[in-house]
Coordinates of C-alpha atoms in Angstrom, one line a residue:
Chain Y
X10 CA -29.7 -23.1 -2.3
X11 CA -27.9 -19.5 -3.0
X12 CA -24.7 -19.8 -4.6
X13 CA -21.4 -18.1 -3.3
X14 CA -21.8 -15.9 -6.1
X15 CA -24.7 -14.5 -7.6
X16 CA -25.0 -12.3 -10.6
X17 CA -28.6 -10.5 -11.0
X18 CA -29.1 -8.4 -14.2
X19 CA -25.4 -6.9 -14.1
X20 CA -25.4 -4.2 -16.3
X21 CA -22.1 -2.3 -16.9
X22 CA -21.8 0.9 -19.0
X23 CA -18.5 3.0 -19.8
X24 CA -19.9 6.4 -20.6
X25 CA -22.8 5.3 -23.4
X26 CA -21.1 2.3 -24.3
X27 CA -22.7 -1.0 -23.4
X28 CA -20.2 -3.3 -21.9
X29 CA -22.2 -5.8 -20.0
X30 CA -26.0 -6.0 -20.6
X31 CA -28.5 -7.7 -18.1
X32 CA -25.7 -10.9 -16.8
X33 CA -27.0 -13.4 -14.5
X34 CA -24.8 -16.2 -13.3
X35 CA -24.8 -17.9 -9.9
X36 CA -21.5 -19.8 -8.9
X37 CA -22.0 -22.8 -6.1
X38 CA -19.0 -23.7 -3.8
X39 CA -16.5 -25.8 -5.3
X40 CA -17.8 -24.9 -8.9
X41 CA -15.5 -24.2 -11.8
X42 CA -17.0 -21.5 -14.1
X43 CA -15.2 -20.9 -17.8
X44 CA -16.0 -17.8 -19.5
X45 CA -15.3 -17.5 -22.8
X46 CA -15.7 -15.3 -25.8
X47 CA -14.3 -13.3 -28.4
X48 CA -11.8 -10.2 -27.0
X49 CA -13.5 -7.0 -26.5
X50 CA -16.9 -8.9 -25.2
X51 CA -17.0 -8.0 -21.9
X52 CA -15.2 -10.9 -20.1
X53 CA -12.4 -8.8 -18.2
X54 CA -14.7 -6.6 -17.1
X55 CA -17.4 -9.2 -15.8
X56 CA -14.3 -10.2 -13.5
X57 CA -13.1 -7.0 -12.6
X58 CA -17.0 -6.0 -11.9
X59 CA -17.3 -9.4 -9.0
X60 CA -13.3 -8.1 -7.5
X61 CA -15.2 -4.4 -7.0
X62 CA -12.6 -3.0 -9.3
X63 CA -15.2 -1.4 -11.8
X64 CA -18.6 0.4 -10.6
X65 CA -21.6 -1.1 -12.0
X66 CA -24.7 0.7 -13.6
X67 CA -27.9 -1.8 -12.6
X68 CA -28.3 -4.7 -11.1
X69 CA -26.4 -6.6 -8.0
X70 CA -23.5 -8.8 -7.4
X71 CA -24.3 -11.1 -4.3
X72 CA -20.9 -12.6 -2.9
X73 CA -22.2 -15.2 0.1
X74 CA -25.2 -13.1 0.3
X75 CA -23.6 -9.6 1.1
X76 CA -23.6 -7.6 -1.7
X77 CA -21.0 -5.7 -3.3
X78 CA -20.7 -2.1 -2.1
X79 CA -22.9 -2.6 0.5
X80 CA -21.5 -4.7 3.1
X81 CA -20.1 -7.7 1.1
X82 CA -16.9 -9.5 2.4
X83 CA -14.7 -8.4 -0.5
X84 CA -11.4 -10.9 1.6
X85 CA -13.7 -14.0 -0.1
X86 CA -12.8 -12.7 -3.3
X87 CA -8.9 -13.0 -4.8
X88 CA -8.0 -12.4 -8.2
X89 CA -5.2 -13.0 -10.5
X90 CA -4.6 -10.3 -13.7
X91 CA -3.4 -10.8 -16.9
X92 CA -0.3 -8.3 -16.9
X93 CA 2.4 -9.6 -13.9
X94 CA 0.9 -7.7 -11.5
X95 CA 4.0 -8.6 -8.5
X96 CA 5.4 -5.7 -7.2
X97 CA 8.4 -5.0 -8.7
X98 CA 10.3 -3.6 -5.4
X99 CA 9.2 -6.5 -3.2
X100 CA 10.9 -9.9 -3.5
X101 CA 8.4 -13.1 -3.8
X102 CA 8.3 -13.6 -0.8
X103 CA 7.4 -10.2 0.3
X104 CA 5.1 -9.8 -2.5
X105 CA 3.5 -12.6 -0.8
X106 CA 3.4 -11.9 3.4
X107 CA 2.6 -7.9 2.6
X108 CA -1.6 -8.8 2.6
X109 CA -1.4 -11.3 5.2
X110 CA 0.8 -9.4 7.4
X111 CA -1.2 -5.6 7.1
X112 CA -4.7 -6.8 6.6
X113 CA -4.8 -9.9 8.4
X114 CA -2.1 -8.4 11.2
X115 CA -0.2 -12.1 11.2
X116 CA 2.9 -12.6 12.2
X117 CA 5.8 -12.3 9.7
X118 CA 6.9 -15.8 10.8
X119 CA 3.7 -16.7 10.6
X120 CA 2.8 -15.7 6.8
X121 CA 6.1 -16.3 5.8
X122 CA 5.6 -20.2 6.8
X123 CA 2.4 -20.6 5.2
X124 CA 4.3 -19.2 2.2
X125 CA 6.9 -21.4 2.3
X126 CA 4.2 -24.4 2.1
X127 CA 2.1 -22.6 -1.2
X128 CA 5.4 -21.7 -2.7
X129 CA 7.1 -25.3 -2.9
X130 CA 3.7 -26.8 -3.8
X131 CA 3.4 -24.3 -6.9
X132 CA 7.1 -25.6 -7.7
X133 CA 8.7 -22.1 -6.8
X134 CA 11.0 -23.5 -3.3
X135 CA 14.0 -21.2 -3.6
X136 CA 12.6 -18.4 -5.4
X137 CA 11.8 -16.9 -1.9
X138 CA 14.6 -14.1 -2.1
X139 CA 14.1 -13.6 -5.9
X140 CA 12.6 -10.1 -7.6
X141 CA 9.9 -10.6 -10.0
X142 CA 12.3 -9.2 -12.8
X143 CA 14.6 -12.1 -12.1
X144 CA 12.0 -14.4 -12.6
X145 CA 10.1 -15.9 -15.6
X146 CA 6.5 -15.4 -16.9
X147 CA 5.5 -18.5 -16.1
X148 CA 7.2 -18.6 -12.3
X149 CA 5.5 -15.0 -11.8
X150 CA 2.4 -15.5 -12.1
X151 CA 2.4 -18.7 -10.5
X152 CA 3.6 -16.7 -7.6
X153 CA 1.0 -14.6 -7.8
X154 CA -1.8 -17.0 -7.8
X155 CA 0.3 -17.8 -4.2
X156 CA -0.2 -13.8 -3.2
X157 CA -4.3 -15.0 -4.2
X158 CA -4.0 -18.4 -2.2
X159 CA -2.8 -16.9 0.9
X160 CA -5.9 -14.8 1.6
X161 CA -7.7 -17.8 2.2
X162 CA -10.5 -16.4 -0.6
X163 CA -13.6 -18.2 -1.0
X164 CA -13.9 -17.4 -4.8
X165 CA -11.2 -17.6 -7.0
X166 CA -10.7 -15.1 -10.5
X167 CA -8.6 -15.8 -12.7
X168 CA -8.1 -13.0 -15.9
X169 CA -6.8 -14.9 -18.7
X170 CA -3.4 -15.7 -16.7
X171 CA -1.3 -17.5 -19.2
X172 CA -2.2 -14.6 -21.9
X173 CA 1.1 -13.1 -21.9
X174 CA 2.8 -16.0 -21.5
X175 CA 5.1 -17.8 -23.9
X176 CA 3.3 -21.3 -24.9
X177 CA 6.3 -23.2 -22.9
X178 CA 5.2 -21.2 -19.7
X179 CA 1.2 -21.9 -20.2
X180 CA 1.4 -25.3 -18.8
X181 CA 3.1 -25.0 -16.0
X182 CA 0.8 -22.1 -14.5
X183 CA -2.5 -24.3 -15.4
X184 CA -1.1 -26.9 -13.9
X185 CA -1.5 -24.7 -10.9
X186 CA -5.0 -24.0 -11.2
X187 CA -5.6 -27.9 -12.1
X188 CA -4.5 -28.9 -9.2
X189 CA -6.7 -25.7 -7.2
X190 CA -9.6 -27.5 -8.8
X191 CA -8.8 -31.0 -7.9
X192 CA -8.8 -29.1 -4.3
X193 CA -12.4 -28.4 -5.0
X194 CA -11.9 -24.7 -4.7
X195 CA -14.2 -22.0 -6.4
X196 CA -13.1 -20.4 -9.3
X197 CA -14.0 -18.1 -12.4
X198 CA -11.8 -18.5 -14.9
X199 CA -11.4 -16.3 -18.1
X200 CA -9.3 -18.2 -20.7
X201 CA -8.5 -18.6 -24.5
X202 CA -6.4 -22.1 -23.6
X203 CA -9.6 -24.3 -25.0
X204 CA -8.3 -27.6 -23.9
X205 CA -8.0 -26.3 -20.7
X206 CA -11.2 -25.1 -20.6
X207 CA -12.2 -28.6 -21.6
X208 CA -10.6 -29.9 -19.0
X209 CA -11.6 -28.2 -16.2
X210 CA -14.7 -26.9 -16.4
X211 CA -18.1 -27.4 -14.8
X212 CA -19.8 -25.4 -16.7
X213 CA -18.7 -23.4 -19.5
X214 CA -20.7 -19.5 -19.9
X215 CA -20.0 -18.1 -23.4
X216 CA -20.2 -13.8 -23.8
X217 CA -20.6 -12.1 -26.7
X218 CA -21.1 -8.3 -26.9
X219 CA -21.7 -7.9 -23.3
X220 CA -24.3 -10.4 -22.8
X221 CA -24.6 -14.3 -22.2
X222 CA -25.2 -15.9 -25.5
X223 CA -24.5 -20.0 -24.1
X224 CA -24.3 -21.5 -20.6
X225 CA -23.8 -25.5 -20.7
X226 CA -21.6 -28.0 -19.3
X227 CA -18.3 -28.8 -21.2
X228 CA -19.0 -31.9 -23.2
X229 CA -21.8 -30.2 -24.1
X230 CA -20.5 -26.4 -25.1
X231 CA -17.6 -28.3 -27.5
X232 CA -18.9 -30.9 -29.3
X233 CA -22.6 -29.7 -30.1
X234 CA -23.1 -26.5 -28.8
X235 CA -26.6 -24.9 -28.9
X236 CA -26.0 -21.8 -30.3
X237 CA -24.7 -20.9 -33.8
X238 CA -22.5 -18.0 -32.1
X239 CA -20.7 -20.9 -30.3
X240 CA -20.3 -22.6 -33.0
X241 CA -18.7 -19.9 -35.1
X242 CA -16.6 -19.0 -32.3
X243 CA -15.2 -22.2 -31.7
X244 CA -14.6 -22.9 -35.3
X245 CA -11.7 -19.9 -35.4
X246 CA -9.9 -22.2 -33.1
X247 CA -9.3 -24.7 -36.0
X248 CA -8.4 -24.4 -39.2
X249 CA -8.3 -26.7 -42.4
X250 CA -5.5 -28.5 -44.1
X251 CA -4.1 -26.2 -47.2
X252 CA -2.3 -29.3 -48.4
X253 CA -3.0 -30.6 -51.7
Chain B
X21 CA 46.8 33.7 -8.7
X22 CA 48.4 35.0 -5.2
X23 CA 48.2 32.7 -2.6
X24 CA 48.4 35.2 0.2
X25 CA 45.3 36.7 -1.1
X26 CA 43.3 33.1 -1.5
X27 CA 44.4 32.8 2.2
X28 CA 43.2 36.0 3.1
X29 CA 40.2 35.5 1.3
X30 CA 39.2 31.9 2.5
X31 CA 37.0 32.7 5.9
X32 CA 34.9 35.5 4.1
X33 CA 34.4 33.0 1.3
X34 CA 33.6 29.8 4.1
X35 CA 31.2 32.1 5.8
X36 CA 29.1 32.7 2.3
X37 CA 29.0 29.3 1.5
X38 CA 27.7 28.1 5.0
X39 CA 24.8 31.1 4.4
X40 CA 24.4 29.6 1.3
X41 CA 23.8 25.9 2.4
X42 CA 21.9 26.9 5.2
X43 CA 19.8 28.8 3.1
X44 CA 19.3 26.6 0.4
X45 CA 19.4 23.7 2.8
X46 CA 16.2 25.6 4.5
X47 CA 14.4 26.0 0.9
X48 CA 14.8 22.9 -0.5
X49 CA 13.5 21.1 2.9
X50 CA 10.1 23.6 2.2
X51 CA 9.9 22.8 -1.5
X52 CA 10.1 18.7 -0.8
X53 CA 7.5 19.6 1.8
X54 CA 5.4 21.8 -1.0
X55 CA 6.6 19.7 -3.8
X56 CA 4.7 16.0 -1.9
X57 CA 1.7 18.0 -1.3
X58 CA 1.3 19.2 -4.6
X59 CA 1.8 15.6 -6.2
X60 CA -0.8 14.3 -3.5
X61 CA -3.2 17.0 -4.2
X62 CA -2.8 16.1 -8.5
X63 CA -2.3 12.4 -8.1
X64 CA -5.7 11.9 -6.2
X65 CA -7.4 14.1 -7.9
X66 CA -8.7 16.3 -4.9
X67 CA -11.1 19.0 -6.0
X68 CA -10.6 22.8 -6.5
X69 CA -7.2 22.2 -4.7
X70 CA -5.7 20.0 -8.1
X71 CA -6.9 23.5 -9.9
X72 CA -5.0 25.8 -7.3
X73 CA -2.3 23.5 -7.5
X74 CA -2.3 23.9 -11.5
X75 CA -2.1 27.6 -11.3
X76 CA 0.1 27.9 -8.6
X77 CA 3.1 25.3 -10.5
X78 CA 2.7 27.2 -13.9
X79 CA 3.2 30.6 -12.4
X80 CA 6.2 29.2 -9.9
X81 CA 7.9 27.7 -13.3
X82 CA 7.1 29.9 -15.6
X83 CA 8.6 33.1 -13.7
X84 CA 12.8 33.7 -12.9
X85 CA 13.5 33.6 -9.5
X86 CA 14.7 37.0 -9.3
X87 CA 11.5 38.5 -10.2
X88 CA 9.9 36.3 -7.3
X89 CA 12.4 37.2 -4.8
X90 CA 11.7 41.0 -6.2
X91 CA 8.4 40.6 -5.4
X92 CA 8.8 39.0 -1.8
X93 CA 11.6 41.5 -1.0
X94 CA 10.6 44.7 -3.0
X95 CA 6.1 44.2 -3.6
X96 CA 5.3 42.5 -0.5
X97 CA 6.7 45.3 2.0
X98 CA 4.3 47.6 -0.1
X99 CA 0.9 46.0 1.2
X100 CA 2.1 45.6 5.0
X101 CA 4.4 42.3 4.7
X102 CA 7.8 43.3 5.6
X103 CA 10.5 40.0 6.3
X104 CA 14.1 40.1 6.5
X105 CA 16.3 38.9 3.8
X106 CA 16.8 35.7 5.1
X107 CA 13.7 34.1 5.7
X108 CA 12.6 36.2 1.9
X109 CA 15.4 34.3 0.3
X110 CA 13.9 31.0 1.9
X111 CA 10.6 32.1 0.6
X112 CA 11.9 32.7 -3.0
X113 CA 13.4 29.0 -3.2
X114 CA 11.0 27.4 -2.0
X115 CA 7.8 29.2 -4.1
X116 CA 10.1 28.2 -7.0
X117 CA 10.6 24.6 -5.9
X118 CA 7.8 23.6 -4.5
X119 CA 6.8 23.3 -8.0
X120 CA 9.9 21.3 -9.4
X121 CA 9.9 18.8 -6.6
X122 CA 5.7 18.6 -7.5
X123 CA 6.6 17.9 -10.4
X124 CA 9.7 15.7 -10.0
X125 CA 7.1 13.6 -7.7
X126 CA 4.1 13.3 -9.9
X127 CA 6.1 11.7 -12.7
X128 CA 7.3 9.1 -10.3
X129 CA 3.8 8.4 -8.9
X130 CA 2.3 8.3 -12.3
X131 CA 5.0 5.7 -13.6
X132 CA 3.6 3.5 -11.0
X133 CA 1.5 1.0 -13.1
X134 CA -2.7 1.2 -12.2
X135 CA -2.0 -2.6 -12.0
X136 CA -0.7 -2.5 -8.4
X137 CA -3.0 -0.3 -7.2
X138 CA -5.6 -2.5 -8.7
X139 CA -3.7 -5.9 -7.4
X140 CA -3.0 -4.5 -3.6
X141 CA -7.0 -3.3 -3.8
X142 CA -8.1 -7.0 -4.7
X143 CA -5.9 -8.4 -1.5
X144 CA -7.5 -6.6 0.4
X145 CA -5.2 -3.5 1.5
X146 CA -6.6 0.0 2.1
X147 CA -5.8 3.2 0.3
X148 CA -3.0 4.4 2.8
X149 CA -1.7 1.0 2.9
X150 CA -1.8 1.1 -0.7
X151 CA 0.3 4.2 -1.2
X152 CA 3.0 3.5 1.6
X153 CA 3.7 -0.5 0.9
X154 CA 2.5 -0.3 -2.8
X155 CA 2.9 3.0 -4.8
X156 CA 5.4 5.2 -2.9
X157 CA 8.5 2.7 -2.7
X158 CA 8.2 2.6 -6.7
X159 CA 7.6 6.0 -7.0
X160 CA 10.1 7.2 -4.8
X161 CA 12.7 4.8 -6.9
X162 CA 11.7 6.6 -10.5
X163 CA 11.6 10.2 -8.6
X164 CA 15.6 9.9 -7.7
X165 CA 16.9 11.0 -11.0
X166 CA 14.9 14.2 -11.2
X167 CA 14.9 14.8 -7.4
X168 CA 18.6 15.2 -7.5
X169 CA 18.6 17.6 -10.5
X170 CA 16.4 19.6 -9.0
X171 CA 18.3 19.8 -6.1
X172 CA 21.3 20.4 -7.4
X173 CA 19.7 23.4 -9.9
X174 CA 17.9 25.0 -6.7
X175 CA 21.2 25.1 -5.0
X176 CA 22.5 26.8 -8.0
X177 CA 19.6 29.3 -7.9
X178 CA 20.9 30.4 -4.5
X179 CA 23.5 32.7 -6.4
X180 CA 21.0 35.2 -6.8
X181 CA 20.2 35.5 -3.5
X182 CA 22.9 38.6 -3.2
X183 CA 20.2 40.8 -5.1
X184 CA 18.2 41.2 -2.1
X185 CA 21.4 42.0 0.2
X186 CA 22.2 38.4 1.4
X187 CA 26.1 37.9 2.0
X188 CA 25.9 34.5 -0.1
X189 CA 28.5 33.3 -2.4
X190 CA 28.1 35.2 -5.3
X191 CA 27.5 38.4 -3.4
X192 CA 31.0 38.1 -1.5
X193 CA 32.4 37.5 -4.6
X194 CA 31.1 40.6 -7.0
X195 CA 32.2 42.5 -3.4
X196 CA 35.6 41.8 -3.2
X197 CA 36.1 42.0 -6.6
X198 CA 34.1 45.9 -6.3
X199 CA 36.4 46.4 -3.6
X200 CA 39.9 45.3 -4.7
X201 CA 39.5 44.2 -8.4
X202 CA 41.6 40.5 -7.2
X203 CA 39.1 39.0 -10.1
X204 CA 41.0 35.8 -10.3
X205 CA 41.3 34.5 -6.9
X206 CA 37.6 36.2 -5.9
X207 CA 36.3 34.4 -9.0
X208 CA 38.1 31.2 -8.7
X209 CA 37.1 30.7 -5.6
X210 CA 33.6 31.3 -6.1
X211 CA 33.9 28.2 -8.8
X212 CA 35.7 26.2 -6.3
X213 CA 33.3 26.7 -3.4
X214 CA 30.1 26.0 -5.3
X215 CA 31.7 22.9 -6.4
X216 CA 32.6 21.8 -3.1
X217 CA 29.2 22.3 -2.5
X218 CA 27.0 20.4 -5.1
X219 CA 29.7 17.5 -6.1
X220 CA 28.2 15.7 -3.2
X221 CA 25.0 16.0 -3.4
X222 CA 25.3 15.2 -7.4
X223 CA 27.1 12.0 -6.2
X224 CA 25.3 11.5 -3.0
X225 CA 22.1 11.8 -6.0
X226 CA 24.3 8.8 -8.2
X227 CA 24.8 6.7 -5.2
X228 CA 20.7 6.2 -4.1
X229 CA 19.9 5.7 -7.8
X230 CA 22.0 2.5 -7.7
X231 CA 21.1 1.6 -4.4
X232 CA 17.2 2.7 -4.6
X233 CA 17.4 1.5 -8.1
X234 CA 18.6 -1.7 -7.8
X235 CA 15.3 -3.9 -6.6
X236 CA 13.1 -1.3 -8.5
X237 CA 11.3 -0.9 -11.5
X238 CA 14.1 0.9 -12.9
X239 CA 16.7 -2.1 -13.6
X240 CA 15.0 -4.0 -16.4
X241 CA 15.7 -7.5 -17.0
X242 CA 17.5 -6.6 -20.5
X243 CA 20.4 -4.8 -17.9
X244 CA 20.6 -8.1 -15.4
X245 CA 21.0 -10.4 -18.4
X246 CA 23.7 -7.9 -20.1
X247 CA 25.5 -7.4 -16.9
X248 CA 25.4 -10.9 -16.6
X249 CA 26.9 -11.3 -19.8
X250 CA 29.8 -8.9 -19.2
X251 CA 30.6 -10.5 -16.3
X252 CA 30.6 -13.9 -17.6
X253 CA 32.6 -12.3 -20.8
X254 CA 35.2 -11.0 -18.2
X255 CA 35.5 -14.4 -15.9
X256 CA 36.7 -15.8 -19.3
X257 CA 39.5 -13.5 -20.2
X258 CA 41.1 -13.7 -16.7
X259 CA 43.9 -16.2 -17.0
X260 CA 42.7 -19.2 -14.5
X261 CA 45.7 -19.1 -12.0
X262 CA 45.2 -21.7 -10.3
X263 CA 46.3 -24.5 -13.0

């Protein structure tokens, strides 16, 4: 069986610079896929490779079985960034109806009721009219996983989307992507949040300087992990007591 | 001042300042219509025409307008190019700014965060959706400040216009005064009448930055919350009438 996303022997390069080396990964429907790793490894770009925002040096991404560049259905992809990434001059519910409306050609009415519906179930009813600058960190990106949502994509990517966030905000945005899993929806998500990662993972896919060093299922990856680069990178999320 | 004479002088003085609007009206139009190009042509990164573009803004910038309007009026007649006053005055203003308004245009483009280009890619848009729904209502938002001064300064620039014979402001003005040395009224209403002029478009300029500006990128959150705050401050010190 071919997964709705397969990675063969990705390599990415910036100039002479290595940034991904020889990745393969395949993603099945309805599979949650962690990646994890220390900052700088490559993990961004990996995402921002599969969304066909970076060009890649060697090897193929396969999304459905049309590859990128060359025919692939890029609308099966959405992605949510890091930085809020809503357009300042467009209210939420703008930000919103714009894709639907232009590349789909729906109806404002239309988009706008399906909107509605993803808005109140992220928790965001009566933020319709709001700017993004009138709206907190945690209530803008939770709109813009909605913007995502309402291209009906296939595979979800998420780019470590509670980074910027203040810790009070965190919860309420994973909440959101808890409850995208529980809907058995496919996503890649990037994410420091370890108890997150814990929690929703299928399989957990560690990086380090631009190539897979771990791939293993949750329970596995954080309690005995296989590779002493796991383990080291998993022991600077803890620290010992000072107290005497 | 004599009255009589500011009387007497009023229609010559109207009829200079409509030459000058409609001529400076005419040049600006051209240099918003250079000046979009020219951001275009840099912000995309088009080929050999970015380098053309380069050359042509440093030479427009770097040179007075009297030397350019010299040039059309005086150099181009030379090699077989011969145009009348008016349409060389055009000319002039708008060679000089095309490459303000290029410029005015590009900073306001290039303030426009990669993100959204990035984000509107990932949903799906194209690259001309991109730019009209995405980039250019920002840009256009950050542009207003330096669009109006450049306005406002081109308009200006029209006042030396009466070195190649046109009958604008300034020229009626250094005429009268030639003919019958009535320095103050001639020169106060030279003040006057450019005034009348570029007051409105300075506060027509004012009025779209806090219009434009107002869902933009331009109004941080820091300026809701303290306008917020004064508000709130001011609620407080006005007696409550009703008890």
């Amino acid at each position: 069986m071919s997964g709705l996303l397969e990675i063969k022997h990705l390599t990415k390069r910036f100039g002479d610079t290595v940034i991904l080396n020889d990745i393969n990964i395949t993603v099945n429907k309805g599979e949650v896929v962690v990646i994890l790793g220390p900052s700088g490894c490559g993990k961004s770009t990996l995402l921002r490779c599969i969304n066909a925002l970076e060009d890649i040096q060697g090897g193929e991404i396969l999304i459905d079985g049309g590859m990128i560049g060359k025919g692939a259905d890029m609308s099966k992809v959405g992605m949510v960034f890091q930085s809020y990434d809503l357009f300042p001059h467009l209210n939420v519910l703008d930000n919103i109806t714009l894709a639907p409306r232009k590349v789909h050609k729906r109806t404002r009415a239309d988009a706008e009721e399906e909107a509605r519906e993803l808005l109140k179930r992220v928790g965001l009813s009566g933020k319709e009219k709001s700017f993004p600058r009138e709206l907190s960190g945690g209530q803008k990106q939770r709109a813009a996983i909605v913007r995502a949502l309402i291209m009906h994509p296939e595979l979800l990517l998420f780019d470590e989307v509670t980074a910027a966030l203040d810790p009070e905000m965190v919860r309420e945005v994973l909440e959101v992507i808890l409850d995208l899993a529980r809907q058995e929806r496919t996503m890649m998500i990037v994410t420091h949040e370890m108890q997150f990662a814990k929690a929703i993972a299928d399989r957990v896919i560690m990086i380090d300087g631009g190539s897979i060093v771990e791939e293993n299922p949750p329970e596995r990856f954080f309690t005995e992990p296989d590779t002493q680069r796991a383990r080291q990178f998993l022991e600077t999320f803890t620290y010992e007591s000072v107290r005497k | 001042m004599d009255i009589q004479i500011l009387q007497e002088y009023l229609p010559l003085f109207g009829e200079a300042a409509l030459l000058t609007i409609v001529l400076g009206t005419a040049g600006i139009a051209i240099s918003v219509v250079i000046g979009l190009i020219c951001s275009l042509v840099q912000y995309y990164r088009i080929p050999v025409a970015r380098q053309i573009v380069r050359i042509y803004i440093e030479i427009s910038r770097n040179t007075p307008l009297l030397i350019q309007l010299f040039f059309i009026y005086y150099g181009l007649p030379k090699v077989g190019i011969k145009t009348d006053p008016a349409i060389c005055g055009i000319a002039g203003l708008a060679f000089l700014g095309g490459s303000y308004m290029a410029e005015a245009f590009r900073s306001g483009l290039d303030a426009v965060d990669k993100i959204h280009a990035e984000s509107a890619k990932s949903l799906g848009l194209t690259g001309t959706q991109t730019f009209f729904y995405v980039i250019l209502p920002q840009a256009v938002a950050t542009s207003i400040p330096p669009f109006t001064a450049n306005v406002i300064f081109l308009m200006k620039e029209t006042s030396v216009f009466s070195a190649v014979s046109l009958m604008d402001l300034m020229f009626t003005a250094k005429d009268l005064i030639g003919l019958y040395y009535n320095t103050t009224e001639s020169l106060f209403l030279l003040v006057v009448l450019y005034l009348i002029i570029l007051l409105p478009i300075s506060l027509f300029g004012t009025f779209l930055e806090h219009k434009l500006g107002n869902n933009s990128v331009r109004q941080s959150r820091k300026t809701t919350v303290k306008r917020q705050v004064s508000e709130n401050a001011r609620k407080e010190v006005v007696p409550d009438v009703g008890n």
